[in-house]
Tab-separated table of C-alpha atoms in Angstrom:
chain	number	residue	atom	x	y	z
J	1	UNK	CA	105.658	19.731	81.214
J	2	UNK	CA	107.426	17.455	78.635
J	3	UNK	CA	107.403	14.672	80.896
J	4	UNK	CA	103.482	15.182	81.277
J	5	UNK	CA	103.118	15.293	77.256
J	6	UNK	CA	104.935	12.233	76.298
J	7	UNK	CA	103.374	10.540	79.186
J	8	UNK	CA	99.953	11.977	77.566
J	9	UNK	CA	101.109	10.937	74.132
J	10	UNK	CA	101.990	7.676	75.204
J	11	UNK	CA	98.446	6.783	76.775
J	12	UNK	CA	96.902	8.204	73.924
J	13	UNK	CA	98.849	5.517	71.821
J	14	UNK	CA	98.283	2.741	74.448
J	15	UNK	CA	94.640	3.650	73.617
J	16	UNK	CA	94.636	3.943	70.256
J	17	UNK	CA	96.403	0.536	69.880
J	18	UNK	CA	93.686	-1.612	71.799
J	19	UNK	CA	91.262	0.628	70.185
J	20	UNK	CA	92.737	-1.026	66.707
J	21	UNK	CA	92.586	-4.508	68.591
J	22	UNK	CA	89.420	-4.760	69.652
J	23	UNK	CA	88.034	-3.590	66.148
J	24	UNK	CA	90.480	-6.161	64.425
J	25	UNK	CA	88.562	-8.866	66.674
J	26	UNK	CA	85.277	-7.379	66.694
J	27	UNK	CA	85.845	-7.576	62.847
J	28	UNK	CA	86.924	-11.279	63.063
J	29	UNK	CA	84.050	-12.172	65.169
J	30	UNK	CA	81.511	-11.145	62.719
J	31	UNK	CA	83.163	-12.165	60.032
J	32	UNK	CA	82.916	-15.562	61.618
J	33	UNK	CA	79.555	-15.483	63.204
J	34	UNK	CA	78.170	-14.333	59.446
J	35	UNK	CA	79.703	-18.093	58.094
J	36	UNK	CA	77.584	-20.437	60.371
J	37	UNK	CA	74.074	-21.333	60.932
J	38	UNK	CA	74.974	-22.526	64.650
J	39	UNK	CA	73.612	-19.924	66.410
J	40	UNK	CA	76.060	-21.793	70.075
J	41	UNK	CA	78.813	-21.468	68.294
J	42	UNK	CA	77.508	-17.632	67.530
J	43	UNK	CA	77.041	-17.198	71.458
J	44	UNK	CA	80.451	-18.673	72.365
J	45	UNK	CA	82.239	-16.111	70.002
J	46	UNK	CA	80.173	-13.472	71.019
J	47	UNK	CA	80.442	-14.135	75.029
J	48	UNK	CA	84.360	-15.037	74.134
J	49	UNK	CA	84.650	-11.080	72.887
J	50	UNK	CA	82.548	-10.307	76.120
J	51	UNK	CA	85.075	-11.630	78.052
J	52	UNK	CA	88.036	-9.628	76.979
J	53	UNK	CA	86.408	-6.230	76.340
J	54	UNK	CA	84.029	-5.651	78.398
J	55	UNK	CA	84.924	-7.831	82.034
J	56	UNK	CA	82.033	-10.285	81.718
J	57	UNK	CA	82.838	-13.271	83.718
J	58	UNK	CA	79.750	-15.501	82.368
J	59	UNK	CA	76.280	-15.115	80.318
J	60	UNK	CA	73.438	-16.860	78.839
J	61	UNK	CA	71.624	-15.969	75.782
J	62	UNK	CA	67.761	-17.181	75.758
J	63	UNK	CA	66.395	-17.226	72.357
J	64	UNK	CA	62.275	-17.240	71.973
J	65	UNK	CA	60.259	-18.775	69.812
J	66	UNK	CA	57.845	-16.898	67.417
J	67	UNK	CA	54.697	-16.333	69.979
J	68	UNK	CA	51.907	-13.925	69.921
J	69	UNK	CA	52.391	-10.783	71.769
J	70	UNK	CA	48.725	-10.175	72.332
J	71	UNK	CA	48.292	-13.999	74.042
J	72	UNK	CA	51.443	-13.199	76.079
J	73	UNK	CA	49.866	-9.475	77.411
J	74	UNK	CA	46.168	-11.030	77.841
J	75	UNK	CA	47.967	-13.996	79.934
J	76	UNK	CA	50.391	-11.786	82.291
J	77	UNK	CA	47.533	-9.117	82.579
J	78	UNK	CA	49.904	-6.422	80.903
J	79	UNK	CA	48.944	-4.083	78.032
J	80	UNK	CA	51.507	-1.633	76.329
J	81	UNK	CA	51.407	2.235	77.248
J	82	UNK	CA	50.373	1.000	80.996
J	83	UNK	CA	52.743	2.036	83.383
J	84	UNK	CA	55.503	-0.733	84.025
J	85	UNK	CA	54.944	-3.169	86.676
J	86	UNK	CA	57.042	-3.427	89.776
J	87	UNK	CA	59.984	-5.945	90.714
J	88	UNK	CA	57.740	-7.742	92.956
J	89	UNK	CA	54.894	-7.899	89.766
J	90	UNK	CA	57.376	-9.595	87.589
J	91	UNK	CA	58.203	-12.546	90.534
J	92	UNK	CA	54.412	-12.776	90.690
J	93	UNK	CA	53.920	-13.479	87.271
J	94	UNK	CA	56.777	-15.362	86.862
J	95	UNK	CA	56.027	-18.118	89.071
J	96	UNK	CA	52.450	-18.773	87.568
J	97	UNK	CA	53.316	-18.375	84.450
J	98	UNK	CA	56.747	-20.559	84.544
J	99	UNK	CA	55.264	-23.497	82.204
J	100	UNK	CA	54.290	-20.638	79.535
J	101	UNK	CA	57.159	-18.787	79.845
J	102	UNK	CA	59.728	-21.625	79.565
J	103	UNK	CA	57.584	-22.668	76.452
J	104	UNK	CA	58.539	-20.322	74.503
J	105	UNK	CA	62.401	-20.867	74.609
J	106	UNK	CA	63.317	-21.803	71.568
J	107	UNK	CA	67.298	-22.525	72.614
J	108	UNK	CA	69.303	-21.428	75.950
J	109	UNK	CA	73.329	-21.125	75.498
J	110	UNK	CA	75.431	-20.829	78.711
J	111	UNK	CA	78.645	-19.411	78.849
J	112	UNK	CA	81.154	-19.638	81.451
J	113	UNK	CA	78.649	-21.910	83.771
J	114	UNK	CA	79.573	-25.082	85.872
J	115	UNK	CA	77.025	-27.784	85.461
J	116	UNK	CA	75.933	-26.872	88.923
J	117	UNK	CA	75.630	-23.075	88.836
J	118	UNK	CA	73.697	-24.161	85.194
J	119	UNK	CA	71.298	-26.156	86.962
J	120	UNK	CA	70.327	-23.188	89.889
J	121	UNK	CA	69.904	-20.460	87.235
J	122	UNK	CA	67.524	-22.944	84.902
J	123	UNK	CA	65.665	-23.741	88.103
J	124	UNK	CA	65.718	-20.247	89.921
J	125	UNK	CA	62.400	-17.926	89.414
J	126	UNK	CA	64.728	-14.754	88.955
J	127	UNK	CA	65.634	-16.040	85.712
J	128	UNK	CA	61.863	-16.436	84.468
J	129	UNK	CA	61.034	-13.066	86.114
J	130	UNK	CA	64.084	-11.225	84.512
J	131	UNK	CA	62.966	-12.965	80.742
J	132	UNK	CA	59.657	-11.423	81.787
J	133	UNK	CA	60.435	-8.184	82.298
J	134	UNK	CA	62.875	-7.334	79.211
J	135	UNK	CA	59.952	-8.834	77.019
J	136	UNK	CA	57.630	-6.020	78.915
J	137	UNK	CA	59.764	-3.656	78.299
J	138	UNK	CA	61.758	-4.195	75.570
J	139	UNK	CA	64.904	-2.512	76.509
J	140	UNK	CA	68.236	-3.190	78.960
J	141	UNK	CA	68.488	-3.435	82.831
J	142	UNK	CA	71.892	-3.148	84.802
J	143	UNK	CA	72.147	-3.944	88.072
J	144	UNK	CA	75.851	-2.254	88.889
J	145	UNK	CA	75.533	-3.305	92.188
J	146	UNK	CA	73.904	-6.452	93.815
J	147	UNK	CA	74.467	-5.725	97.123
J	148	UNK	CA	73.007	-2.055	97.126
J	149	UNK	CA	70.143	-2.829	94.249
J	150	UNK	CA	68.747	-6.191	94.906
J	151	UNK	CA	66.670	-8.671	97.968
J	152	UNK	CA	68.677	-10.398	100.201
J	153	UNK	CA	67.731	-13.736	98.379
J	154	UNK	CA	69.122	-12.449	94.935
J	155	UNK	CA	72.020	-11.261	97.113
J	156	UNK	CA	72.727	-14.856	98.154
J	157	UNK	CA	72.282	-16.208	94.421
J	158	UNK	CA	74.619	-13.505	93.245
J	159	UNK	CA	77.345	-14.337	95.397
J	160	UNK	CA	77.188	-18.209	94.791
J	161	UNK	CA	77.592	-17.107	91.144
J	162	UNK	CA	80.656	-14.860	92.152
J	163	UNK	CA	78.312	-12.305	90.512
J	164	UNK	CA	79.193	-8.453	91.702
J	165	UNK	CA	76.685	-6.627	89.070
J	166	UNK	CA	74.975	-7.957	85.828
J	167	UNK	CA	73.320	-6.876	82.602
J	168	UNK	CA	70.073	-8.010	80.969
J	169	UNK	CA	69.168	-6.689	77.549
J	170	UNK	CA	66.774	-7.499	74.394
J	171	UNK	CA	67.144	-8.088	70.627
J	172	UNK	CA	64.152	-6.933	68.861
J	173	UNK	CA	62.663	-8.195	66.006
J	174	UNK	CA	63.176	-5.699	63.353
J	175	UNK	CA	59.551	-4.089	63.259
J	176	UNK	CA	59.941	-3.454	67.163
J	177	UNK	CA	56.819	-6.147	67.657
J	178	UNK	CA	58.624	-8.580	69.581
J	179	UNK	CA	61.810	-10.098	71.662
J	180	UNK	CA	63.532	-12.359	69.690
J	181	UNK	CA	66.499	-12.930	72.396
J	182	UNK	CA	67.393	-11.988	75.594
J	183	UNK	CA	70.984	-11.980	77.065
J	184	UNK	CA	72.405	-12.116	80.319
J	185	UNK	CA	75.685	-10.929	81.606
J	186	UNK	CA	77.238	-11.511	84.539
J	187	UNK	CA	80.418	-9.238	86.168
J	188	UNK	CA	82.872	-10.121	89.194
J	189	UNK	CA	83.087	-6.257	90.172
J	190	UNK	CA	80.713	-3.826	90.371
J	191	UNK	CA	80.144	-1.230	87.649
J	192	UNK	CA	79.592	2.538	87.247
J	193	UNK	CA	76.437	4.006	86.433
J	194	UNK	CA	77.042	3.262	82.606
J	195	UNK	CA	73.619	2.073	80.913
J	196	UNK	CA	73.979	4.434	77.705
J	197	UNK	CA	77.487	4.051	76.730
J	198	UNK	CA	77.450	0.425	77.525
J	199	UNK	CA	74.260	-0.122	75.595
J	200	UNK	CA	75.870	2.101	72.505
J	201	UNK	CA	78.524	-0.632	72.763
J	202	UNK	CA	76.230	-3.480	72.734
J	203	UNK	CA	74.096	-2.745	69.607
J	204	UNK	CA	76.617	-3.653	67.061
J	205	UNK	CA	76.235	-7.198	68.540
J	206	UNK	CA	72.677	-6.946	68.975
J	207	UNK	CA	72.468	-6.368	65.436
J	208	UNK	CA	74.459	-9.381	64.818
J	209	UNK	CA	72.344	-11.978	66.895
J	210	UNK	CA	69.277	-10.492	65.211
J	211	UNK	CA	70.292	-11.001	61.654
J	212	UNK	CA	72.032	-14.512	62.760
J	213	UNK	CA	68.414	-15.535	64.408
J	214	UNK	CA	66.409	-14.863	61.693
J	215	UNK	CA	69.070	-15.901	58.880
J	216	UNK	CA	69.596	-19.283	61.173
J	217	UNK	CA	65.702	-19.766	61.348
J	218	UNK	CA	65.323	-18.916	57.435
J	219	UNK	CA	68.132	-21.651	56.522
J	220	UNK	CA	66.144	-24.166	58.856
J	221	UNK	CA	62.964	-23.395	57.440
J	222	UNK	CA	63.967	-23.891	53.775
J	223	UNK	CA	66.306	-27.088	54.974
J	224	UNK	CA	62.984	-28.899	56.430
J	225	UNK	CA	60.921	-28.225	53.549
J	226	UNK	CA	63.834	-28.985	50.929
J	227	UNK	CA	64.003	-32.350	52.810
J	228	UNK	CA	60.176	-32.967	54.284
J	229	UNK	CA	56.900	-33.397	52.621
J	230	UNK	CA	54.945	-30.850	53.651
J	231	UNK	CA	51.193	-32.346	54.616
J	232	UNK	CA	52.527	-35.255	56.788
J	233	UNK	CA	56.500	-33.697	57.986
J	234	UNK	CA	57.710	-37.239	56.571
J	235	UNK	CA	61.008	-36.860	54.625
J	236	UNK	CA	61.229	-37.210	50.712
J	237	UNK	CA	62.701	-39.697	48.843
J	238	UNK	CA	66.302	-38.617	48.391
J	239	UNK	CA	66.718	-38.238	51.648
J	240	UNK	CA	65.538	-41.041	52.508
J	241	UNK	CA	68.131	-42.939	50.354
J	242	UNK	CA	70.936	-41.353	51.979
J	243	UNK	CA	69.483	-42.293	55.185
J	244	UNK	CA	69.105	-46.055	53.791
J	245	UNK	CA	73.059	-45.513	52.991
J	246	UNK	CA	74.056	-44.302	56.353
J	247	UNK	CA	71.818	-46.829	58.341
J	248	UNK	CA	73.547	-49.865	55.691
J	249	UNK	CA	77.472	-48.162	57.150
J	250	UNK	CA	76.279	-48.391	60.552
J	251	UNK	CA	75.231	-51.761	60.598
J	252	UNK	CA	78.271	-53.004	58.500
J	253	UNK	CA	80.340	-51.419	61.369
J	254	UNK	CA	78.438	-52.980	64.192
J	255	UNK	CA	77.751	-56.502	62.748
J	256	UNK	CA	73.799	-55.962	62.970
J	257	UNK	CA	70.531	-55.391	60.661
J	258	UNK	CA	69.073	-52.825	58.654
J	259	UNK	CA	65.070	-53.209	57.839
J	260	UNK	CA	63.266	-51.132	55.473
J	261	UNK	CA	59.241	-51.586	55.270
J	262	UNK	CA	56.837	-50.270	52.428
J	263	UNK	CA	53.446	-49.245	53.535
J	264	UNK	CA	50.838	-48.639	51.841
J	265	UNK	CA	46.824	-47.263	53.679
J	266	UNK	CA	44.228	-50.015	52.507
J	267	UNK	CA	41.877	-48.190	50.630
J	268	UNK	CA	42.772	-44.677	51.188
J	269	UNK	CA	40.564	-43.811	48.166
J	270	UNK	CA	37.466	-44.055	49.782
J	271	UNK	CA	38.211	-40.759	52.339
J	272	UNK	CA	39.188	-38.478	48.938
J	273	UNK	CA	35.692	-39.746	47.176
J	274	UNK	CA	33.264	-39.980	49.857
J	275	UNK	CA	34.420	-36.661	51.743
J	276	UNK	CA	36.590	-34.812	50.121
J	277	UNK	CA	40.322	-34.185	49.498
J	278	UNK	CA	40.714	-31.737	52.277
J	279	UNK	CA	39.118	-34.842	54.874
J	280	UNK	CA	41.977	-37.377	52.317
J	281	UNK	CA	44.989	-34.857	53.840
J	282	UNK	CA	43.349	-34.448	57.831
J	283	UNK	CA	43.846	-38.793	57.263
J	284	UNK	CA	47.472	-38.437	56.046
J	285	UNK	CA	48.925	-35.810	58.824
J	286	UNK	CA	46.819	-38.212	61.850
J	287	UNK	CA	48.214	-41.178	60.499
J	288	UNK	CA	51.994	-39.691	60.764
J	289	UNK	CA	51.616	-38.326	63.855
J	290	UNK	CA	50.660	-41.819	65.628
J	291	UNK	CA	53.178	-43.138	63.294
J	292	UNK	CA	56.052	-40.422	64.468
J	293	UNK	CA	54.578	-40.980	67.849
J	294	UNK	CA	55.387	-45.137	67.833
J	295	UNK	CA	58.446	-45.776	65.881
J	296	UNK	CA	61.722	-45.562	67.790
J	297	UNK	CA	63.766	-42.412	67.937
J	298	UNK	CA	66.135	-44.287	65.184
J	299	UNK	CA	63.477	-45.166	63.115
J	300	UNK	CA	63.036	-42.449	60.146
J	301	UNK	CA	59.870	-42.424	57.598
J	302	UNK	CA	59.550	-41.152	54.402
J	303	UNK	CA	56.356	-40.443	52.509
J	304	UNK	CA	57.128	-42.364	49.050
J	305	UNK	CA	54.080	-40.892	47.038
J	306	UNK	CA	49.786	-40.570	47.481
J	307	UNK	CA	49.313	-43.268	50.481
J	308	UNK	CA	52.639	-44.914	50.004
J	309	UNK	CA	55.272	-44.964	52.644
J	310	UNK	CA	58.793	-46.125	53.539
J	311	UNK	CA	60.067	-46.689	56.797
J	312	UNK	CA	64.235	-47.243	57.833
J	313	UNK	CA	64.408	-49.752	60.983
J	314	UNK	CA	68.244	-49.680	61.716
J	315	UNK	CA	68.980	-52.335	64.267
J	316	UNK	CA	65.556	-54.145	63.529
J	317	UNK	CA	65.062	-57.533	62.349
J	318	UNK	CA	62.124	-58.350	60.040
J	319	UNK	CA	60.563	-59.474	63.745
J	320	UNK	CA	61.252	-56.529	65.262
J	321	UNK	CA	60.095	-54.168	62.421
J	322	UNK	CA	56.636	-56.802	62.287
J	323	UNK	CA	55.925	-55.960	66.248
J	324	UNK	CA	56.640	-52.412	65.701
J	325	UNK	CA	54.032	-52.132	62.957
J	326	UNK	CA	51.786	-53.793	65.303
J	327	UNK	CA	51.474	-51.137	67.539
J	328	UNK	CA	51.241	-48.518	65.277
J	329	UNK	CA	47.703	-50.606	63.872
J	330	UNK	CA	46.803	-51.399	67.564
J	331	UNK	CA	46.475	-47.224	67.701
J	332	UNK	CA	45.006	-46.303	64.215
J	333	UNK	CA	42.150	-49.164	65.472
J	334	UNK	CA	41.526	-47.354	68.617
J	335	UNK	CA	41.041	-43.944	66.351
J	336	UNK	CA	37.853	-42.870	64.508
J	337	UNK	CA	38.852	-40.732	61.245
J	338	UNK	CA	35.673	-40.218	59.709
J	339	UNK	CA	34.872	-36.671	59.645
J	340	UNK	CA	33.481	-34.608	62.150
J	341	UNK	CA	30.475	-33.354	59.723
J	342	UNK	CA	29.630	-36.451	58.407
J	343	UNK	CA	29.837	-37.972	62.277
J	344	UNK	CA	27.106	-35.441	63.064
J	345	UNK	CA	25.083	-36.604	60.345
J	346	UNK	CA	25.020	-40.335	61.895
J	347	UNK	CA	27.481	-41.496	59.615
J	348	UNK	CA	29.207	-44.845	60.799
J	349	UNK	CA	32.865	-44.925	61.905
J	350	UNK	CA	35.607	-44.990	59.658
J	351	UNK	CA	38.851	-46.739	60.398
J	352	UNK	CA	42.121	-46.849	58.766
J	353	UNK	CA	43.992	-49.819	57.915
J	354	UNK	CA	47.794	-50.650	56.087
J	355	UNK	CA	49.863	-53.161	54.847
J	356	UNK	CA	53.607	-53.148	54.923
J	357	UNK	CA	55.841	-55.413	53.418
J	358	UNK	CA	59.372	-55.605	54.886
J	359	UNK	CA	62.857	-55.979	54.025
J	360	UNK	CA	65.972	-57.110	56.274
J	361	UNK	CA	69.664	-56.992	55.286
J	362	UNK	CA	72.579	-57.583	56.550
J	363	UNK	CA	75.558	-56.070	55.664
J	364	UNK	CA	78.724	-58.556	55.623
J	365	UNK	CA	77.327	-61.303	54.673
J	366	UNK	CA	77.871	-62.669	50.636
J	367	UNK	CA	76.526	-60.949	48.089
J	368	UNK	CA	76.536	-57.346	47.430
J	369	UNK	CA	73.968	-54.932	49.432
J	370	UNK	CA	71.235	-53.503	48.006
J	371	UNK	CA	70.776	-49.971	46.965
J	372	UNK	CA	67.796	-48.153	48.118
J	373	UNK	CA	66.065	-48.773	44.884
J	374	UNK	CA	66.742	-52.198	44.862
J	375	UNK	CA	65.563	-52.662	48.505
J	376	UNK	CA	62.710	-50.539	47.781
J	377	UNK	CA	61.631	-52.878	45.177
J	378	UNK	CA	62.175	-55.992	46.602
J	379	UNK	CA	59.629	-54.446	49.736
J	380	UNK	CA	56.972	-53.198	47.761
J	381	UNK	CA	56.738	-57.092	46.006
J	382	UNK	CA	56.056	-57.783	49.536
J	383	UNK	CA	53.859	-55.484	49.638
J	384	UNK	CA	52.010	-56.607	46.602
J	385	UNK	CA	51.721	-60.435	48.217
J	386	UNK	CA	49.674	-58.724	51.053
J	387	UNK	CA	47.542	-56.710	48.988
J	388	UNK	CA	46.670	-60.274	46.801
J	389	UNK	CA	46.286	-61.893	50.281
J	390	UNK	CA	43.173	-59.521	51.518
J	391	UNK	CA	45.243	-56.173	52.701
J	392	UNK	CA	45.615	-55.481	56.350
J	393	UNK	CA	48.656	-57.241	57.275
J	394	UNK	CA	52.580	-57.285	56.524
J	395	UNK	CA	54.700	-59.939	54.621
J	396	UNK	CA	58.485	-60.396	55.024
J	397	UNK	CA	60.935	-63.285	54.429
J	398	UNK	CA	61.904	-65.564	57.029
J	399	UNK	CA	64.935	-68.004	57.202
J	400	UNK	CA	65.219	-69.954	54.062
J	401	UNK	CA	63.677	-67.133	52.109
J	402	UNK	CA	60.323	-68.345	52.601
J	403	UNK	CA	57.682	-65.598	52.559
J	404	UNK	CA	55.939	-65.161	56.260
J	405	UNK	CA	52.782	-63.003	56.308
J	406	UNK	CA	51.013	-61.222	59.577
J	407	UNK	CA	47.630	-60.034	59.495
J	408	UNK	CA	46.991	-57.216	62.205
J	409	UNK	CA	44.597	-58.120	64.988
């Protein structure tokens, strides 16, 4: 009898003290995962805790995007307080729907994954038809067993994951409206018939990745607009002249060139007085977005003020920067931007034109480099030589220092 008490005693103990561990880590997790805006790093902690308490070999965590939950019911053919479609209803949908459904991932974090088993789950249909069904039904599926619960194809994916029994469930915006994340966990044994306690363990972290989502998409939010104009998505000046900094480093490092250009639409006026303001802005946002979709993935823009704008070219020369602009023109010409009202009234095309003028440095050589208020200045008296010249083309300084001017076909 004593032996069976102090053998009692000393489980209870045993219990007690990874009781006290786990909270002592659960505590360090989200005290950690409440510091960052990096919602992988968030997933590694939390899949790194998975791993030790509760036997999960590997996960994913698929985060969506804000979408409308009315488009997504009207496009899978599914309204709420229907009765739940089957397994086979799910598959269905998910292969015709793939495209939509991968569109609204907003991020995917694997945990745990070889590049190769990575690749089969992004590319298997069970993973599309599993995302579909916890955003249906808004709550958690275990499978404790593959072999007894699922097809003989799911069988053989299971097993080339080493995957014995596996978990999806749901974070929920907090209104209920909507699935903000979906996780995924994968065990090497089979489990018992658990769904309610192991869900009563999971919501503490559920609670977590909800408030990191929409604290990480709040802090990203305010970030783009603290740094971006908001009609055209260009950035604003100061960030612009940190840019100009970090783009003067790298080519000091690398021995190359650094071109800034000043633009400037010819005669941007005329849209704001002939049709109104609201037609001025519809100008602005095209003209960025065939400017954001010609420059170079290093290139970086900045709207400087009104029609004004200034463009970073790291790498470019004055050449380089002069075809670039080029092809930006060569698409404006092929575009019509004169209102869609005043087009139905028989009004005559209206194009959009710009000059530019350009500045190249190069770091290392004599002479101390610019600032991005000097450069700034010495591009816009560029600029200046091409609006006195007839507008429409872009000026720059060849070797010698001679002034070279362009004029856009």
């Amino acid at each position: 009898m004593g032996r069976d008490l102090s053998a009692r005693l000393k489980a209870v103990r045993a219990q007690l003290y990874r009781e006290r561990l786990e909270n002592r880590r659960r505590n360090e997790l989200f005290s950690a995962a409440i510091r960052t805006n990096d919602l992988r790093e968030v997933g590694a902690q939390l899949y790194r805790y998975f791993f030790e308490y509760f036997g999960v070999n590997r996960g994913d965590i698929t985060i969506l995007t804000d979408y409308d939950e009315r488009e997504f019911y009207d496009r899978v053919g599914w309204m709420p307080r229907r009765r739940l479609p089957s397994i086979s209803w799910y598959r269905g949908q998910a292969e015709r729907h793939r495209a939509y459904l991968g569109g609204l991932l907003e991020e995917q974090i694997f945990i745990g994954y070889t590049a190769e088993s990575e690749k089969i789950i992004r590319d298997s249909l069970f993973l599309e038809a599993s995302m579909l069904e916890c955003m249906i039904t808004k709550r958690p599926r275990i499978v404790n067993n593959v072999v007894r619960e699922l097809s003989m194809e799911e069988i053989a994916q299971a097993r080339h994951q080493e995957t014995r029994s596996w978990m999806n469930w749901t974070v929920l915006h907090p209104d209920n409206s909507k699935v903000l994340a979906k996780m995924h966990m994968s065990f090497s044994k089979p489990r018992q018939p658990a769904l309610k306690k192991l869900t009563e363990r999971l919501l503490p972290f559920a609670d977590l990745l909800r408030y990191r989502i929409l604290h990480t998409r709040d802090f990203r939010r305010a970030k783009y607009l603290s740094e971006r104009d908001a009609l055209t998505g260009f950035f604003l000046r100061p960030i612009l002249a940190k840019r100009w900094e970090h783009a003067l480093e790298g080519a000091g490092r690398g021995g190359g060139v650094v071109s800034v250009a000043m633009l400037d639409l010819d005669h941007f006026k005329r849209f704001n007085d002939r049709y109104g303001h609201d037609v001025g802005d519809a100008v602005l946002k095209r003209f960025a977005q065939t400017v954001q979709a010609t420059l170079r993935v290093s290139d970086v823009v900045g709207r400087y003020g009104g029609e004004e704008f200034v463009a970073l070219f790291p790498g470019a020369s004055s050449e380089a920067v002069r075809s670039i602009l080029q092809r930006v023109h060569a698409r404006l010409r092929e575009a019509d931007f004169m209102p869609a009202s005043a087009r139905a009234r028989g009004a005559a095309s209206e194009r959009l034109r710009f000059s530019a003028g350009i500045l190249t440095v190069k770091p290392g050589r004599r002479g101390g480099l610019p600032s991005f208020d000097e450069a700034i200045k010495a591009a816009d008296e560029l600029l200046l030589l091409c609006k006195a010249s007839g507008r429409n083309c872009c000026a720059f300084r060849g070797r010698g220092g001679a002034v070279r001017r362009h004029r856009f076909a």
